[in-house]
Structures are given as structure tokens and as C-alpha cells.
Amino acid sequence: MSFVEINNIGISFGGLHAVEDFYLRQEKGELYGLIGPNGAGKTTVFNLLTGVYKPDKGTFFLDGQNMTGKSTVELNKLGIARTFQNIRLFGNMTVLDNVKIGLHNQYRYSALTGVLRLPKYRSTERAMNEKAMELLDVLELGEERDHLASNLPYGKQRRLEIARAMATNPKYLLLDEPAAGMNPNETAELMQMIRFVRDHFDMTILLIEHDMKLVAGICEKVSVLDFGQLLCQGETSAVLKDPEVIKAYLGE
């Protein structure tokens, strides 16, 4: 069994088949792209894999475990994390506190312990600070630890969102258009960072992206969606040259 196995998953809204019979095989450590025109159903696939939507049919296995139909909270605890097309940081909180939020599924203490600032509270907070700083340093955000998230440049906000997702200790990381809104220099830095995250954390990554330079530069394989249907999948270089893929993006 592959590390990720998605078997003919689908969902309809009313009479509209948003995603129909989507399947994917992804090996551990693989960096895989999901591409297609606007409205093709890419984010819907992410929502199915992260419990936002329940599939009408099909199955989803991660590392041999059936994830189909589980809640967002359950899936996160089982090792699935994601970012969003539109950045969803807590802008009025510090960079450090944004990452610590992602750690709360691993560190626990009671409300009473927190209110009374008992020893367990202090030791837990110290451990969370250390873990959060490790992630920030790895992603080159350590110097901004005390800055408000809303005051970071756009590229660093994207990086912080990835750091917060990584704080949940995922096995499978889903990135929804991580390069959206970035300039070419920021995109080049992002490409290096995604490669580093994959290699440094032994991470398996699925990403949605419209920037074909980024897709061609870092994805070993891609799947192409069009109108909710799987159009093509395989090695990145071959798929991006496929006439049907070019037609889906550019028209006749």
C-alpha cells in the first residue's frame, strides 16, 4: 500500500459533481502537485482530505490507516495539517504565539493549573516555547518571534502559516496555493523552503499551485483536475507537456 491512497473519492453539491472519482497514490516523502484551472475542484479535494467535507463516496488511507469521514480534529491528531489559499493567521498575536497554537494538540494542562500558574503550567509553557522557537529558527523566523503576525511581510506570513501547520507534528502536509500573491524572489525562497521542510522533517507534501515554474521546480509528480474530473497524472515534466493539460489551461 502506498503512503497515501485516495480511491475514487467524490462529492456533489445539489446536482453539481464538484469532485468525481478522484484517485491518487503518493509515496512517503514525495512532493506531489495538484493543479488545474480555477474552479476545477482542487480546494474541494483538500477539504475532503482534511474533514471540512465528508465524501459522498470513495476512501482515503494515510500510512495504512483509514481516514475516510473523520473530523478535522481527528485528522489533525492523526497527522494531517494544511495551510489555506487565503492566509489565516491570528494577526493580533505574536509570531511565537501563532506557532504555539499549533502545539496545543501535544501539550496539555488543566484550566486550574493555568489559572494558578502551577509548576506543570510553567514547565509545559517552557517546553512549548522551546519547540516553537525550534520551528521558527528552522524557517528563519526566529528574529521576528515577538512581532505581531499582521506586521510581517507577506512572504513571511506565508512561511509562518507553514510553521504553525508544522507545529501540529504532521505526517502529511497540504499546502493550498502557498505562492499566491508572492513576487518572483519570494516564490524562489518558498521553493527552497518547501524542499527543506520535506527533506529536514521527512515530510510528505501535497500542494495546490498555479505557478507552473514552482510546480515544475519542486514536484516529482502532479495530478490535473478539470471540472472535478481527473484529467491527467504522472511525472511532472510529461504532464505539463500533455496537450489536454495545455488545452485545459489555455483553451483551444
Tab-separated table of C-alpha atoms in Angstrom:
chain	number	residue	atom	x	y	z
A	1	MET	CA	0.000	0.000	0.000
A	2	SER	CA	1.260	3.491	-0.831
A	3	PHE	CA	1.719	6.002	1.992
A	4	VAL	CA	-1.272	7.980	0.636
A	5	GLU	CA	-4.089	6.173	-1.151
A	6	ILE	CA	-7.116	8.123	-2.326
A	7	ASN	CA	-9.616	5.827	-4.025
A	8	ASN	CA	-12.330	7.278	-6.271
A	9	ILE	CA	-13.309	9.949	-3.776
A	10	GLY	CA	-16.137	12.296	-4.734
A	11	ILE	CA	-18.681	14.821	-3.529
A	12	SER	CA	-21.680	16.576	-5.054
A	13	PHE	CA	-23.454	19.785	-4.044
A	14	GLY	CA	-27.010	19.513	-5.244
A	15	GLY	CA	-26.709	18.319	-8.833
A	16	LEU	CA	-23.138	19.554	-9.251
A	17	HIS	CA	-20.358	16.979	-9.132
A	18	ALA	CA	-17.653	19.121	-7.516
A	19	VAL	CA	-15.192	16.193	-7.446
A	20	GLU	CA	-15.854	12.877	-9.170
A	21	ASP	CA	-13.820	9.674	-8.792
A	22	PHE	CA	-10.548	11.353	-7.821
A	23	TYR	CA	-7.731	8.941	-7.072
A	24	LEU	CA	-4.080	9.372	-6.137
A	25	ARG	CA	-1.144	7.271	-4.977
A	26	GLN	CA	1.662	9.084	-3.153
A	27	GLU	CA	4.761	7.570	-1.626
A	28	LYS	CA	6.284	8.634	1.678
A	29	GLY	CA	8.482	11.707	1.294
A	30	GLU	CA	7.092	12.529	-2.130
A	31	LEU	CA	6.376	16.131	-3.107
A	32	TYR	CA	3.240	15.976	-5.240
A	33	GLY	CA	1.350	18.739	-7.062
A	34	LEU	CA	-2.384	19.124	-7.643
A	35	ILE	CA	-3.063	21.561	-10.458
A	36	GLY	CA	-5.884	22.689	-12.718
A	37	PRO	CA	-7.802	25.789	-13.823
A	38	ASN	CA	-9.779	27.918	-11.368
A	39	GLY	CA	-12.892	26.080	-10.200
A	40	ALA	CA	-11.505	22.657	-11.110
A	41	GLY	CA	-12.135	21.258	-7.616
A	42	LYS	CA	-8.625	21.350	-6.147
A	43	THR	CA	-9.518	23.010	-2.842
A	44	THR	CA	-12.564	20.740	-2.599
A	45	VAL	CA	-10.160	17.776	-2.664
A	46	PHE	CA	-8.208	19.385	0.188
A	47	ASN	CA	-11.447	19.913	2.105
A	48	LEU	CA	-12.306	16.235	1.662
A	49	LEU	CA	-8.889	15.145	2.898
A	50	THR	CA	-8.998	17.411	5.962
A	51	GLY	CA	-12.540	16.718	7.146
A	52	VAL	CA	-14.134	20.003	6.113
A	53	TYR	CA	-16.408	17.983	3.807
A	54	LYS	CA	-17.485	14.356	4.148
A	55	PRO	CA	-17.106	12.452	0.861
A	56	ASP	CA	-20.195	11.002	-0.772
A	57	LYS	CA	-18.090	8.069	-1.913
A	58	GLY	CA	-14.553	6.754	-2.004
A	59	THR	CA	-11.880	6.136	0.617
A	60	PHE	CA	-8.745	7.851	1.877
A	61	PHE	CA	-5.902	5.968	3.580
A	62	LEU	CA	-2.809	7.503	5.168
A	63	ASP	CA	0.049	5.216	6.209
A	64	GLY	CA	-2.318	2.241	6.129
A	65	GLN	CA	-4.992	3.872	8.310
A	66	ASN	CA	-8.472	4.634	7.008
A	67	MET	CA	-9.076	8.399	7.310
A	68	THR	CA	-12.368	8.470	5.420
A	69	GLY	CA	-15.078	10.567	7.051
A	70	LYS	CA	-13.104	11.532	10.163
A	71	SER	CA	-13.452	15.024	11.635
A	72	THR	CA	-10.932	17.820	11.140
A	73	VAL	CA	-9.770	17.488	14.753
A	74	GLU	CA	-9.343	13.717	14.459
A	75	LEU	CA	-7.409	14.044	11.203
A	76	ASN	CA	-5.110	16.667	12.670
A	77	LYS	CA	-4.329	14.441	15.638
A	78	LEU	CA	-3.636	11.583	13.222
A	79	GLY	CA	-1.057	13.624	11.344
A	80	ILE	CA	-2.695	15.780	8.655
A	81	ALA	CA	-2.122	19.548	8.541
A	82	ARG	CA	-2.865	22.187	5.935
A	83	THR	CA	-2.453	25.806	5.001
A	84	PHE	CA	-5.028	27.930	3.187
A	85	GLN	CA	-5.184	29.881	-0.048
A	86	ASN	CA	-6.087	32.975	1.966
A	87	ILE	CA	-3.700	33.367	4.901
A	88	ARG	CA	-5.424	32.590	8.215
A	89	LEU	CA	-3.054	33.804	10.895
A	90	PHE	CA	-4.000	35.409	14.202
A	91	GLY	CA	-2.846	38.869	13.213
A	92	ASN	CA	-3.023	40.427	16.693
A	93	MET	CA	-0.936	37.670	18.247
A	94	THR	CA	2.834	37.364	18.114
A	95	VAL	CA	4.681	35.122	15.684
A	96	LEU	CA	5.661	32.866	18.593
A	97	ASP	CA	2.104	32.563	19.909
A	98	ASN	CA	0.786	31.694	16.432
A	99	VAL	CA	3.117	28.696	16.335
A	100	LYS	CA	2.308	27.725	19.932
A	101	ILE	CA	-1.358	27.440	18.962
A	102	GLY	CA	-0.353	24.604	16.673
A	103	LEU	CA	1.301	22.813	19.589
A	104	HIS	CA	-1.820	22.558	21.745
A	105	ASN	CA	-2.735	19.115	20.425
A	106	GLN	CA	0.503	17.813	22.001
A	107	TYR	CA	0.859	19.768	25.270
A	108	ARG	CA	-1.919	19.863	27.873
A	109	TYR	CA	-2.640	21.177	31.352
A	110	SER	CA	-5.887	21.855	33.161
A	111	ALA	CA	-7.590	25.247	33.358
A	112	LEU	CA	-6.947	25.322	37.101
A	113	THR	CA	-3.249	24.627	36.542
A	114	GLY	CA	-3.134	27.563	34.113
A	115	VAL	CA	-5.022	29.962	36.363
A	116	LEU	CA	-2.845	29.158	39.397
A	117	ARG	CA	0.375	29.043	37.360
A	118	LEU	CA	1.292	25.709	38.921
A	119	PRO	CA	4.655	24.014	38.155
A	120	LYS	CA	3.136	21.898	35.367
A	121	TYR	CA	1.916	25.087	33.658
A	122	ARG	CA	5.386	26.651	33.793
A	123	SER	CA	7.172	23.508	32.571
A	124	THR	CA	4.656	22.981	29.763
A	125	GLU	CA	4.857	26.595	28.608
A	126	ARG	CA	8.653	26.412	28.674
A	127	ALA	CA	8.621	23.257	26.540
A	128	MET	CA	6.161	24.841	24.084
A	129	ASN	CA	8.303	27.961	23.786
A	130	GLU	CA	11.374	25.849	23.062
A	131	LYS	CA	9.596	23.741	20.434
A	132	ALA	CA	8.033	26.792	18.775
A	133	MET	CA	11.395	28.543	18.638
A	134	GLU	CA	12.989	25.475	17.055
A	135	LEU	CA	10.453	25.669	14.234
A	136	LEU	CA	10.807	29.432	13.860
A	137	ASP	CA	14.583	29.185	13.695
A	138	VAL	CA	14.433	26.401	11.108
A	139	LEU	CA	12.094	28.501	8.944
A	140	GLU	CA	14.179	31.654	9.523
A	141	LEU	CA	11.540	33.488	11.550
A	142	GLY	CA	13.252	33.413	14.950
A	143	GLU	CA	14.186	37.093	14.893
A	144	GLU	CA	10.514	38.025	14.429
A	145	ARG	CA	9.266	35.912	17.365
A	146	ASP	CA	7.826	38.919	19.250
A	147	HIS	CA	6.421	40.722	16.196
A	148	LEU	CA	2.685	40.761	15.555
A	149	ALA	CA	1.852	38.336	12.756
A	150	SER	CA	-0.013	41.093	10.895
A	151	ASN	CA	3.168	43.179	10.736
A	152	LEU	CA	5.191	40.550	8.878
A	153	PRO	CA	5.850	40.954	5.138
A	154	TYR	CA	3.546	38.833	3.001
A	155	GLY	CA	6.168	36.189	2.216
A	156	LYS	CA	6.987	35.706	5.888
A	157	GLN	CA	3.291	35.428	6.749
A	158	ARG	CA	3.111	32.502	4.334
A	159	ARG	CA	6.155	30.991	5.994
A	160	LEU	CA	4.596	31.463	9.441
A	161	GLU	CA	1.438	29.675	8.354
A	162	ILE	CA	3.567	26.706	7.305
A	163	ALA	CA	5.423	26.836	10.641
A	164	ARG	CA	2.104	26.733	12.520
A	165	ALA	CA	0.962	23.746	10.450
A	166	MET	CA	4.278	22.015	11.145
A	167	ALA	CA	3.779	22.597	14.886
A	168	THR	CA	0.943	20.050	14.855
A	169	ASN	CA	3.576	17.383	14.050
A	170	PRO	CA	2.019	16.203	10.782
A	171	LYS	CA	2.920	13.211	8.637
A	172	TYR	CA	1.084	14.688	5.646
A	173	LEU	CA	1.217	18.403	4.848
A	174	LEU	CA	-1.248	20.004	2.426
A	175	LEU	CA	-0.305	23.437	1.035
A	176	ASP	CA	-3.077	25.383	-0.720
A	177	GLU	CA	-1.502	27.829	-3.194
A	178	PRO	CA	1.477	28.721	-0.991
A	179	ALA	CA	2.936	31.065	-3.641
A	180	ALA	CA	-0.294	33.059	-4.180
A	181	GLY	CA	0.458	36.783	-4.177
A	182	MET	CA	4.222	36.361	-3.992
A	183	ASN	CA	6.764	38.130	-6.179
A	184	PRO	CA	9.390	36.051	-8.059
A	185	ASN	CA	12.028	36.425	-5.329
A	186	GLU	CA	9.585	35.353	-2.613
A	187	THR	CA	8.485	32.395	-4.761
A	188	ALA	CA	12.103	31.274	-5.248
A	189	GLU	CA	12.666	31.426	-1.470
A	190	LEU	CA	9.435	29.495	-0.904
A	191	MET	CA	10.560	26.744	-3.263
A	192	GLN	CA	13.764	26.315	-1.282
A	193	MET	CA	11.847	26.307	1.994
A	194	ILE	CA	9.342	23.650	0.838
A	195	ARG	CA	12.194	21.416	-0.298
A	196	PHE	CA	13.916	21.971	3.052
A	197	VAL	CA	10.759	21.123	5.027
A	198	ARG	CA	10.304	17.930	3.006
A	199	ASP	CA	13.919	16.844	3.491
A	200	HIS	CA	14.534	18.088	7.058
A	201	PHE	CA	11.268	16.748	8.513
A	202	ASP	CA	10.924	13.692	6.244
A	203	MET	CA	7.587	15.190	5.209
A	204	THR	CA	5.116	14.014	2.567
A	205	ILE	CA	3.601	17.048	0.842
A	206	LEU	CA	0.660	17.655	-1.484
A	207	LEU	CA	0.371	21.183	-2.853
A	208	ILE	CA	-2.085	23.125	-4.963
A	209	GLU	CA	-0.400	25.735	-7.093
A	210	HIS	CA	-0.993	27.876	-10.198
A	211	ASP	CA	2.642	28.917	-10.565
A	212	MET	CA	3.872	26.325	-13.046
A	213	LYS	CA	7.500	27.343	-12.520
A	214	LEU	CA	7.163	26.360	-8.861
A	215	VAL	CA	5.339	23.129	-9.733
A	216	ALA	CA	7.946	22.148	-12.329
A	217	GLY	CA	10.752	23.097	-9.952
A	218	ILE	CA	9.809	21.029	-6.896
A	219	CYS	CA	7.071	18.461	-7.653
A	220	GLU	CA	8.104	14.948	-8.685
A	221	LYS	CA	4.565	14.125	-9.848
A	222	VAL	CA	1.329	16.010	-10.477
A	223	SER	CA	-2.368	15.318	-10.918
A	224	VAL	CA	-4.506	17.618	-13.056
A	225	LEU	CA	-8.153	18.319	-12.285
A	226	ASP	CA	-10.630	19.872	-14.722
A	227	PHE	CA	-14.322	20.366	-13.878
A	228	GLY	CA	-13.934	17.994	-10.931
A	229	GLN	CA	-12.562	15.179	-13.078
A	230	LEU	CA	-9.048	13.782	-13.081
A	231	LEU	CA	-7.638	14.803	-16.445
A	232	CYS	CA	-4.084	13.518	-16.225
A	233	GLN	CA	-1.435	12.442	-13.715
A	234	GLY	CA	2.148	11.275	-13.709
A	235	GLU	CA	5.691	12.616	-13.877
A	236	THR	CA	5.627	16.414	-13.766
A	237	SER	CA	7.599	17.122	-16.924
A	238	ALA	CA	5.435	14.800	-19.024
A	239	VAL	CA	2.119	16.015	-17.599
A	240	LEU	CA	2.920	19.699	-18.183
A	241	LYS	CA	3.576	18.943	-21.860
A	242	ASP	CA	0.344	16.972	-22.319
A	243	PRO	CA	-1.870	18.611	-24.998
A	244	GLU	CA	-5.037	18.060	-22.934
A	245	VAL	CA	-3.463	19.800	-19.939
A	246	ILE	CA	-2.356	22.746	-22.078
A	247	LYS	CA	-5.850	22.917	-23.570
A	248	ALA	CA	-7.464	22.949	-20.103
A	249	TYR	CA	-5.352	25.931	-19.085
A	250	LEU	CA	-5.232	27.890	-22.330
A	251	GLY	CA	-8.337	26.804	-24.239
A	252	GLU	CA	-8.459	25.683	-27.880
